[in-house]
C-alpha atoms as a PDB file:
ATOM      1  CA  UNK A   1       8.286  -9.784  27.712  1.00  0.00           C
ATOM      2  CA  UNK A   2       5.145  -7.770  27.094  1.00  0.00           C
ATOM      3  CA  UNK A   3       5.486  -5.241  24.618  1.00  0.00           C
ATOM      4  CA  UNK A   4       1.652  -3.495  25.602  1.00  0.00           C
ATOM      5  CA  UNK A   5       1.321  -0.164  26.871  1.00  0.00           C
ATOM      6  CA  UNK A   6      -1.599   1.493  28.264  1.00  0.00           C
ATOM      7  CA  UNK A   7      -0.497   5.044  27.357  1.00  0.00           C
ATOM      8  CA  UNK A   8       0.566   6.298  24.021  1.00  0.00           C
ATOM      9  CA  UNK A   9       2.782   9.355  25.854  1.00  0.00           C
ATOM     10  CA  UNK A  10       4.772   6.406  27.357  1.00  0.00           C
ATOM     11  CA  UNK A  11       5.877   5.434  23.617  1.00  0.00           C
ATOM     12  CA  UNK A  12       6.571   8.877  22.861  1.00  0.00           C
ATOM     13  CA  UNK A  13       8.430  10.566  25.790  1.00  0.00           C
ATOM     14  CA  UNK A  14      11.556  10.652  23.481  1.00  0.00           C
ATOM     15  CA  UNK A  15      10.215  12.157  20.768  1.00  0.00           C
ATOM     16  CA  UNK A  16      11.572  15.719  20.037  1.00  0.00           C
ATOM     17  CA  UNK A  17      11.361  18.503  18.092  1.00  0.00           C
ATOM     18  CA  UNK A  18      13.277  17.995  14.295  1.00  0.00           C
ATOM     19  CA  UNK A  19      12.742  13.881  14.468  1.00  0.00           C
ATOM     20  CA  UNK A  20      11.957  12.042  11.836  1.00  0.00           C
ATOM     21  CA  UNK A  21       8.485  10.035  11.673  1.00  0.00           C
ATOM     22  CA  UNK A  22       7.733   7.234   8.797  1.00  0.00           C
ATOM     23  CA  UNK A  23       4.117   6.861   9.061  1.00  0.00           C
ATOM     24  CA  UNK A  24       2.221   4.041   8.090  1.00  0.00           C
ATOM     25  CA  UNK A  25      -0.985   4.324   5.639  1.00  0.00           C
ATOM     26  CA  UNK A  26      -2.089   4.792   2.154  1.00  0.00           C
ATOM     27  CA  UNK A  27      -4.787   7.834   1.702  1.00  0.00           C
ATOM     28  CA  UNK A  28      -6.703   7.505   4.796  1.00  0.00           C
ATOM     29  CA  UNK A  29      -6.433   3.505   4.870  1.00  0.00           C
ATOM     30  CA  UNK A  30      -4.829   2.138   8.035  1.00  0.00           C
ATOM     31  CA  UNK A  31      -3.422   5.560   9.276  1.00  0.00           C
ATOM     32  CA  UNK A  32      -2.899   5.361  13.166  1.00  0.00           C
ATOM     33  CA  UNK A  33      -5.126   7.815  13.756  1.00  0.00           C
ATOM     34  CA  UNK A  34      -4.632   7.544  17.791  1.00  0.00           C
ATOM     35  CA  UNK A  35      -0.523   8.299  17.524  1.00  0.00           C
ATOM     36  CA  UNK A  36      -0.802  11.080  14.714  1.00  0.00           C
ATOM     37  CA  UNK A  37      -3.390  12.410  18.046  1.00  0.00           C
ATOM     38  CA  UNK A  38      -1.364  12.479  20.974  1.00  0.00           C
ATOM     39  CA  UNK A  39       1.849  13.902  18.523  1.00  0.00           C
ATOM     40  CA  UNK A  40      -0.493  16.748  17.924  1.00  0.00           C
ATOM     41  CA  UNK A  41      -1.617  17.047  21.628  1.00  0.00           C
ATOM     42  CA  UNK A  42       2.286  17.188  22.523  1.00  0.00           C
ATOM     43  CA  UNK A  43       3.090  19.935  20.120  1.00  0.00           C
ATOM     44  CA  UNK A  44       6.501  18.767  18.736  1.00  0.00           C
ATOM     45  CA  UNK A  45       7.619  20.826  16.132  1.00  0.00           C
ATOM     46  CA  UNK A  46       9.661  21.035  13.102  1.00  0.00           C
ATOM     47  CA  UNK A  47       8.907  17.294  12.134  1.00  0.00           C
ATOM     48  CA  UNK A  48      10.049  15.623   8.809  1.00  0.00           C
ATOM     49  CA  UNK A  49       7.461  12.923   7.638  1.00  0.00           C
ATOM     50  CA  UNK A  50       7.648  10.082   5.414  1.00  0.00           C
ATOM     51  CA  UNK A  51       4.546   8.928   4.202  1.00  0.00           C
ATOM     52  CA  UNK A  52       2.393   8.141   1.204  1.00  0.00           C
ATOM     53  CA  UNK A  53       0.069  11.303   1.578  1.00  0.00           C
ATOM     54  CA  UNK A  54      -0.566  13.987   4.075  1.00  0.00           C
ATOM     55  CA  UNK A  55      -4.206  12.502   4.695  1.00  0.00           C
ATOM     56  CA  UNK A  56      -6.341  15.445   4.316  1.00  0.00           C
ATOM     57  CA  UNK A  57      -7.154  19.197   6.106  1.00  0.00           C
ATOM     58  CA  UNK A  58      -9.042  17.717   9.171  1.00  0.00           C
ATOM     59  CA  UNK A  59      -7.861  14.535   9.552  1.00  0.00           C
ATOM     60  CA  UNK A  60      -4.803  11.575   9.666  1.00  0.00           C
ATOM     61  CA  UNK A  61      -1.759  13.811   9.153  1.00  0.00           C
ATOM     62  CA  UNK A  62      -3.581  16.629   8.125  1.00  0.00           C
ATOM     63  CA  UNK A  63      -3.800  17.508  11.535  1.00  0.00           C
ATOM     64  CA  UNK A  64      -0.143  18.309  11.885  1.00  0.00           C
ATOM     65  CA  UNK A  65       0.173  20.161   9.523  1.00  0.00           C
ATOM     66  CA  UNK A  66      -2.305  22.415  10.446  1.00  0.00           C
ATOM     67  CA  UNK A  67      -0.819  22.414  13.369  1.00  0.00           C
ATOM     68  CA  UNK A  68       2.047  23.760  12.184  1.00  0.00           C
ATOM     69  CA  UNK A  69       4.375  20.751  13.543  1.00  0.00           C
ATOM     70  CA  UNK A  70       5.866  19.603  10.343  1.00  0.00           C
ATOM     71  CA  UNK A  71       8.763  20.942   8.519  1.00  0.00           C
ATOM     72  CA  UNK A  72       9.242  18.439   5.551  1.00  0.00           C
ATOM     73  CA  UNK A  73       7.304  15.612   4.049  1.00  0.00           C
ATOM     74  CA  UNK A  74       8.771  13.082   1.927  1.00  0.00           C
ATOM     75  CA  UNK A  75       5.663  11.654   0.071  1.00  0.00           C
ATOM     76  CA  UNK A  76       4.531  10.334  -3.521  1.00  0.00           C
ATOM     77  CA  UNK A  77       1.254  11.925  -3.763  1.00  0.00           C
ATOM     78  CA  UNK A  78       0.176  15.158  -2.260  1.00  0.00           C
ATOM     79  CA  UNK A  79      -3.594  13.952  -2.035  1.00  0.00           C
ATOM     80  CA  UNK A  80      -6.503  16.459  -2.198  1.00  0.00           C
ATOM     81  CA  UNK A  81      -5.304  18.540   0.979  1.00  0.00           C
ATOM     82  CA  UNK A  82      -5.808  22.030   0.617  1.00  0.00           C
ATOM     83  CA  UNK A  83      -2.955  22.748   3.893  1.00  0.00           C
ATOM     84  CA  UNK A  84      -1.013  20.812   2.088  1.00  0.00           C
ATOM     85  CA  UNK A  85      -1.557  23.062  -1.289  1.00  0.00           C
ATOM     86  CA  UNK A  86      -1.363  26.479   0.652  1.00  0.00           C
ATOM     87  CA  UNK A  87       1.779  26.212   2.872  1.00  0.00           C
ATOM     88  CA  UNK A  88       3.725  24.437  -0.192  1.00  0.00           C
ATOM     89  CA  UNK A  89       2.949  27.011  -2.370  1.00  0.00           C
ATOM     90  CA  UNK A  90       3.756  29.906   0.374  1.00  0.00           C
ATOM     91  CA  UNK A  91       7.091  28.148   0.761  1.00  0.00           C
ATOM     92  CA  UNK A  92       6.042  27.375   4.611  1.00  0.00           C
ATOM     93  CA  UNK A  93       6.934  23.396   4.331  1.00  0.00           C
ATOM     94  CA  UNK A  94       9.587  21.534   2.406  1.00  0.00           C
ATOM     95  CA  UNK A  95       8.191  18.834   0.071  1.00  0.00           C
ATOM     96  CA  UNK A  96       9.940  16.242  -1.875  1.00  0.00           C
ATOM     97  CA  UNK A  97       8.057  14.102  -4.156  1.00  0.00           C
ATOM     98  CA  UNK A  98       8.979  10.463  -4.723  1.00  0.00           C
ATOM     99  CA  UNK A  99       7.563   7.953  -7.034  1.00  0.00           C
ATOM    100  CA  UNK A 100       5.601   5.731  -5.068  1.00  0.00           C
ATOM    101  CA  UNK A 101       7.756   2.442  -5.644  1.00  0.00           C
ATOM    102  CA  UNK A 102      11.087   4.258  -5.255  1.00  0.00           C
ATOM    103  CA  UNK A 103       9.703   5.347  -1.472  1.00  0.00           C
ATOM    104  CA  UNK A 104       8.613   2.168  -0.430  1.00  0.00           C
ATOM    105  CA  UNK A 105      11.836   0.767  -1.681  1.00  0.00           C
ATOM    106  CA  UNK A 106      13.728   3.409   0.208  1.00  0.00           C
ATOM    107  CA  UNK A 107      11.712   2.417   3.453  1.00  0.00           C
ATOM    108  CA  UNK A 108      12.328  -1.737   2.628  1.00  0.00           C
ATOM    109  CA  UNK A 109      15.849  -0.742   2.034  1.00  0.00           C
ATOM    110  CA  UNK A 110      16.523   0.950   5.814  1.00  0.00           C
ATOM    111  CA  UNK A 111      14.802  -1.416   7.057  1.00  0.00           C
ATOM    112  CA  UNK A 112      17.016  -4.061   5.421  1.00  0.00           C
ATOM    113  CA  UNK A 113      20.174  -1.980   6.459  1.00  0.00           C
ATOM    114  CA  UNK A 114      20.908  -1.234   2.511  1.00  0.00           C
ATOM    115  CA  UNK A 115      21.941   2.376   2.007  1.00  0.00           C
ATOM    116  CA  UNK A 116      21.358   2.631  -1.026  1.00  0.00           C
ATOM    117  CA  UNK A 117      20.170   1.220  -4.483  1.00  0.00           C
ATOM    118  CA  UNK A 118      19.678   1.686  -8.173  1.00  0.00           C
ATOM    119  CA  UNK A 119      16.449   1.803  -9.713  1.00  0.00           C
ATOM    120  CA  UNK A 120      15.046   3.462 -13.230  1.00  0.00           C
ATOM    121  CA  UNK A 121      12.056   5.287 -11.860  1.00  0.00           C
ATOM    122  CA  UNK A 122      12.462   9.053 -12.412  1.00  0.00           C
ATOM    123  CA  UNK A 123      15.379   8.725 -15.456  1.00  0.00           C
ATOM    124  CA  UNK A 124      15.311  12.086 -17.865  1.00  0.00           C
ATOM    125  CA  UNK A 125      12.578  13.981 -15.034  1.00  0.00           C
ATOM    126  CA  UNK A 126      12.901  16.740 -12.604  1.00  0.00           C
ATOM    127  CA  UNK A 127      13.758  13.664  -9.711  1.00  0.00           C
ATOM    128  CA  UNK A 128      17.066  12.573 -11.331  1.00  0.00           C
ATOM    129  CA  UNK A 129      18.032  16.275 -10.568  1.00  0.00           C
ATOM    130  CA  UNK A 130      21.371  16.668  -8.612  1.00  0.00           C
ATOM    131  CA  UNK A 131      21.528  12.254  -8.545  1.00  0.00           C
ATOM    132  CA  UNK A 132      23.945   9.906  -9.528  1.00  0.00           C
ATOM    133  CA  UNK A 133      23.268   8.074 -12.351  1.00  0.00           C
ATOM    134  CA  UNK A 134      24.790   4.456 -13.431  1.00  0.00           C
ATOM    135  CA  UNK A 135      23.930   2.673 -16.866  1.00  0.00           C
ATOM    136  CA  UNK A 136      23.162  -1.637 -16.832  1.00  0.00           C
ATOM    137  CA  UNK A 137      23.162  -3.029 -19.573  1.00  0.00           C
ATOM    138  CA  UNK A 138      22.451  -0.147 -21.807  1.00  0.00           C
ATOM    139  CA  UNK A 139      19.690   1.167 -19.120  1.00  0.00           C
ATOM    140  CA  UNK A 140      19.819   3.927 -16.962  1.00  0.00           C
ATOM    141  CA  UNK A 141      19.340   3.992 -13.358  1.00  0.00           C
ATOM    142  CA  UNK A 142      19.342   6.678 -10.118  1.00  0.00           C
ATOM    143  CA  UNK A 143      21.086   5.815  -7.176  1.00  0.00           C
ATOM    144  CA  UNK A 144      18.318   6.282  -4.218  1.00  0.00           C
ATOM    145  CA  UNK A 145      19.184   6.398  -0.940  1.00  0.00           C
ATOM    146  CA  UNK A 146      17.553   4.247   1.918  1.00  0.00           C
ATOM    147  CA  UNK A 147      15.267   5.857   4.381  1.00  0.00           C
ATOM    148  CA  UNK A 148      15.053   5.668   8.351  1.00  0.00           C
ATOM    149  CA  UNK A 149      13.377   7.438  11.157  1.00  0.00           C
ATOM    150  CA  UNK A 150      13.803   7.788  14.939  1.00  0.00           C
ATOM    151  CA  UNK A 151      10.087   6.638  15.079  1.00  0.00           C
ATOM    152  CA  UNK A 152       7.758   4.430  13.129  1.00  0.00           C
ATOM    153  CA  UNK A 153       4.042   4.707  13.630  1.00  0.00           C
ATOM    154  CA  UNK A 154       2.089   1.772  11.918  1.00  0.00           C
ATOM    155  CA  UNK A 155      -1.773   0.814  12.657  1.00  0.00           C
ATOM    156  CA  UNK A 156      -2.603  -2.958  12.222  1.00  0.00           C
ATOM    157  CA  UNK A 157      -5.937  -4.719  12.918  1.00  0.00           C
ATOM    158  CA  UNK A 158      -4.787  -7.442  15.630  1.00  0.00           C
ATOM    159  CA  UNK A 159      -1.593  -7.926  17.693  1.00  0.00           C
ATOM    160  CA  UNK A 160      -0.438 -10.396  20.186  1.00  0.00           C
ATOM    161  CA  UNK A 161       1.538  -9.022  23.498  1.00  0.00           C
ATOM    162  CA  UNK A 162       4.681  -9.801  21.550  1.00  0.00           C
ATOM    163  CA  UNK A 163       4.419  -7.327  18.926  1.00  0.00           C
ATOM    164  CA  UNK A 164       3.412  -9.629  16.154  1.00  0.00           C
ATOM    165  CA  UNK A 165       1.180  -8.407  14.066  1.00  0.00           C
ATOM    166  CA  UNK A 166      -1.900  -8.770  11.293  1.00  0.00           C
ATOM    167  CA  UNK A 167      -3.060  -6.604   8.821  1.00  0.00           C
ATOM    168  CA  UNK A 168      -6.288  -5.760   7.863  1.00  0.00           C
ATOM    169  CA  UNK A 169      -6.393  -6.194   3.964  1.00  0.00           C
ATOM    170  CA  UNK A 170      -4.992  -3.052   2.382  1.00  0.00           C
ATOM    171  CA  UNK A 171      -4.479  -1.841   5.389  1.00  0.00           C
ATOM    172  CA  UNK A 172      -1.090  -3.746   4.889  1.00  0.00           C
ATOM    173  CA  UNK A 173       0.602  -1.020   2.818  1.00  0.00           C
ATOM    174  CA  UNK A 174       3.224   1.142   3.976  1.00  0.00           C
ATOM    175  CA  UNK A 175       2.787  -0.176   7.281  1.00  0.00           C
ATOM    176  CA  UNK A 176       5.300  -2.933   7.657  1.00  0.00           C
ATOM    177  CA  UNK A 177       7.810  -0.746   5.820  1.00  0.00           C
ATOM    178  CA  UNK A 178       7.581   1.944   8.647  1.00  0.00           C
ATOM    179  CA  UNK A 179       7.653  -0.535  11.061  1.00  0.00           C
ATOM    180  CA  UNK A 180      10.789  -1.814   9.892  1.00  0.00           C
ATOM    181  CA  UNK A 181      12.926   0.973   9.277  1.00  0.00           C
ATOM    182  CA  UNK A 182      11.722   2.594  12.519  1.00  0.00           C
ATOM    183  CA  UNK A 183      14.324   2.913  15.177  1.00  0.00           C
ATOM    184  CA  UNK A 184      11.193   2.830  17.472  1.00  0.00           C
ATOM    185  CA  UNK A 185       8.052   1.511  16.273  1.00  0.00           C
ATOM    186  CA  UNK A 186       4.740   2.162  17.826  1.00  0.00           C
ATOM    187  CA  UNK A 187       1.908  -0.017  16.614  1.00  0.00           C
ATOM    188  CA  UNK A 188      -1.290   0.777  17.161  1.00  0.00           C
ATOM    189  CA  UNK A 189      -4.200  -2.049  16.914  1.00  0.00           C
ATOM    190  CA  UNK A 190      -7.730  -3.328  17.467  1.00  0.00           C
ATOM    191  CA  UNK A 191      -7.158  -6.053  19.110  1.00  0.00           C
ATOM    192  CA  UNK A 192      -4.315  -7.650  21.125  1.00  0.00           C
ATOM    193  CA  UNK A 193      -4.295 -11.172  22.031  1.00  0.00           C
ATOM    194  CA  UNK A 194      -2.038 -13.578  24.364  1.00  0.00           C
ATOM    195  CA  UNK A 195       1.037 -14.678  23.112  1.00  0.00           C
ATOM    196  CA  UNK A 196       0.661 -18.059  20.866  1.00  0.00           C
ATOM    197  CA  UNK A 197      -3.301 -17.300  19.916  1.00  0.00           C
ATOM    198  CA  UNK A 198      -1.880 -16.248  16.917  1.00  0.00           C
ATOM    199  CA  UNK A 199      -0.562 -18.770  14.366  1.00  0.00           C
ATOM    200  CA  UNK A 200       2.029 -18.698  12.169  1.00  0.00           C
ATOM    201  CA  UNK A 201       1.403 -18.324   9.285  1.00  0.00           C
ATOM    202  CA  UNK A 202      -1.539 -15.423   9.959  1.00  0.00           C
ATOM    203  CA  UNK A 203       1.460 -13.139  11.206  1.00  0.00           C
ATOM    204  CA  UNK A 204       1.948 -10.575   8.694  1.00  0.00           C
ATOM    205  CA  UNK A 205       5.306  -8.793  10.540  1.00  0.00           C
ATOM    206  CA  UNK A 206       7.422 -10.188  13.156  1.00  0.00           C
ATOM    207  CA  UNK A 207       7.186  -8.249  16.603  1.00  0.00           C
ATOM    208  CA  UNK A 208      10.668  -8.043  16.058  1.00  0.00           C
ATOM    209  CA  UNK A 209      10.130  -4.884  14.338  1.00  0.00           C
ATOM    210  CA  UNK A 210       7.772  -3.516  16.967  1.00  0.00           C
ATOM    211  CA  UNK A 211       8.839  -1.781  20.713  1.00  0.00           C
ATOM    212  CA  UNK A 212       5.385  -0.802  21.665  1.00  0.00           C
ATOM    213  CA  UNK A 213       1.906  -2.060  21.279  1.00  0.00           C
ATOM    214  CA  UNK A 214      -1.174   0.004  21.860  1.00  0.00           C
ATOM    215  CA  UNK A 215      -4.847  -0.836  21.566  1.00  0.00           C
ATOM    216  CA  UNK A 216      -7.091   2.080  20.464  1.00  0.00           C
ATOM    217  CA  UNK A 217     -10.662   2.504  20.866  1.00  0.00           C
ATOM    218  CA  UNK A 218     -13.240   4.308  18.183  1.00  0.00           C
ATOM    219  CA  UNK A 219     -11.610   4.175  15.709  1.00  0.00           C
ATOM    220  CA  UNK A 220     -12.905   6.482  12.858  1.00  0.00           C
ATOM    221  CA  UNK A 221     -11.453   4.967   9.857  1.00  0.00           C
ATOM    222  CA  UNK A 222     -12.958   7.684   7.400  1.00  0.00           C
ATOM    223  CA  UNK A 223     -13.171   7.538   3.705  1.00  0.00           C
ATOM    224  CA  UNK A 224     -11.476  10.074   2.002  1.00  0.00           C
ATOM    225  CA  UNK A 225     -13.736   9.897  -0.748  1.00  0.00           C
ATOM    226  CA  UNK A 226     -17.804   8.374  -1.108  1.00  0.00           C
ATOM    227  CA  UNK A 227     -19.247   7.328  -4.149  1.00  0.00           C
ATOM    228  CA  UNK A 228     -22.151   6.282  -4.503  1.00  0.00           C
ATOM    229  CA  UNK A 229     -24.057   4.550  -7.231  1.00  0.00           C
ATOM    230  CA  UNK A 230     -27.524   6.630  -8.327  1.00  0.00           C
ATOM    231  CA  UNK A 231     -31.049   5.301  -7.188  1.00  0.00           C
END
C-alpha cells in the first residue's frame, strides 16, 4: 500500500496542542524544512521538541519558536539562536540539555522499546541531578530514560512509495532515530520512486518506521555558517 501523500496537513490532522515532536536534523543539515512549515502555518501550541538544536532565529525550528509554539526542547546544543537565548533566559521556554550521545541513545532506545538504560555520560555534573545512579564494575553510571513522541518528522534525500528510505550523507543523523521512536512518522524527501527501484542494500531505514511520505519542492537547505577561504 502506498504510503505517499500529496498534502502535508493530511499527515498532521492529529497533531494537537502539548504533543511531543522528535525532529530529525543536525544544525541546519537535513531538517524537514517543509513539515517544521505547515506546523507553523497550523499554529499548534505548547509543543515539546526533541532535537539536536533549535536551528536558528529565521529558519528550521527557529521558526517555532518565534512563533511562540513550543513549550520545551530537549536538545544537546543550543546553537547560535538568539530566540533561543532570550526566551530561556526570560524563563518563557523549558530547556533541558542532554549530552549529545545520551539523546540519541534515548531516541534508539524508544525506538527499540527499551525504557531505560545506564550510561556514564554526565557522572559528578549538573545532569546526574535528581538521577539514579548504579556502579559496574567500580564505574558509575545514570539511569536515562528512553524517549518517544506522538510524531516524528525526518527529511531524507530519496524514498520509494513504501516508505523506505535513503539518506543523503550526513544528512543521516538524527533522522532515523526520530523516525523510529515516532508513533507517527512523516518523512519528507526529494525524490520518491516505485516500489523495488530501490535495492537493498542502498536502503538506509525500513519503511517500516515511516506512515507518511511527502515529496517537497525548493528546498533551501541553508548553511548555518559560510567560510570562506581569502583570495
Amino acid at each position: 500500500m502506498s504510503k505517499v501523500i500529496h498534502s502535508l496537513s493530511e499527515a498532521f490532522k492529529t497533531l494537537k496542542d502539548g504533543d511531543t515532536l522528535l525532529v530529525g536534523g543536525f544544525g541546519l543539515c537535513g531538517i524537514p524544512e517543509k513539515c517544521i512549515q505547515e506546523i507553523k502555518n497550523r499554529g499548534t501550541k505548547n509543543l515539546t521538541i526533541v532535537s539536536n538544536n533549535c536551528g536558528i532565529d529565521d529558519f528550521g525550528l527557529g521558526i517555532l519558536l518565534a512563533n511562540r509554539q513550543i513549550k520545551k526542547i530537549i536538545a544537546s546544543y543550543v546553537g547560535e539562536n538568539k530566540t533561543f537565548e532570550a526566551q530561556f533566559i526570560n524563563g518563557e521556554i523549558e530547556v533541558v540539555l542532554t549530552p549529545q550521545g545520551t539523546l540519541a541513545e534515548q531516541l534508539r532506545a524508544g525506538g527499540a522499546g527499551i525504557p531505560a538504560f545506564y550510561t556514564p555520560a554526565g557522572v559528578g555534573t549538573l545532569v546526574a541531578q535528581g538521577k539514579e545512579t548504579r556502579e559496574f564494575n567500580g564505574k558509575k553510571y545514570l539511569l536515562e530514560h528512553a524517549i518517544t513522541g506522538d510524531f516524528g518528522i525526518i527529511k531524507a534525500q530519496k524514498a520509494d512509495t513504501y516508505g523506505n528510505l535513503i539518506f543523503n550523507k550526513t544528512a543521516r543523523n538524527f533522522n532515523p532515530l526520530c523516525a523510529t521512536a515516532g508513533k507517527i512518522t512523516i518523512a519528507e524527501v526529494e525524490e520518491i520512486v516505485e516500489l523495488g527501484e530501490l535495492k537493498p542494500d542502498e536502503i538506509h531505514l525500513s519503511g517500516i518506521y515511516v506512515q507518511h511520505i511527502y515529496q517537497g519542492q525548493n528546498y533551501e537547505k541553508r548553511i548555518e555558517k559560510i567560510t570562506t577561504r581569502e583570495a
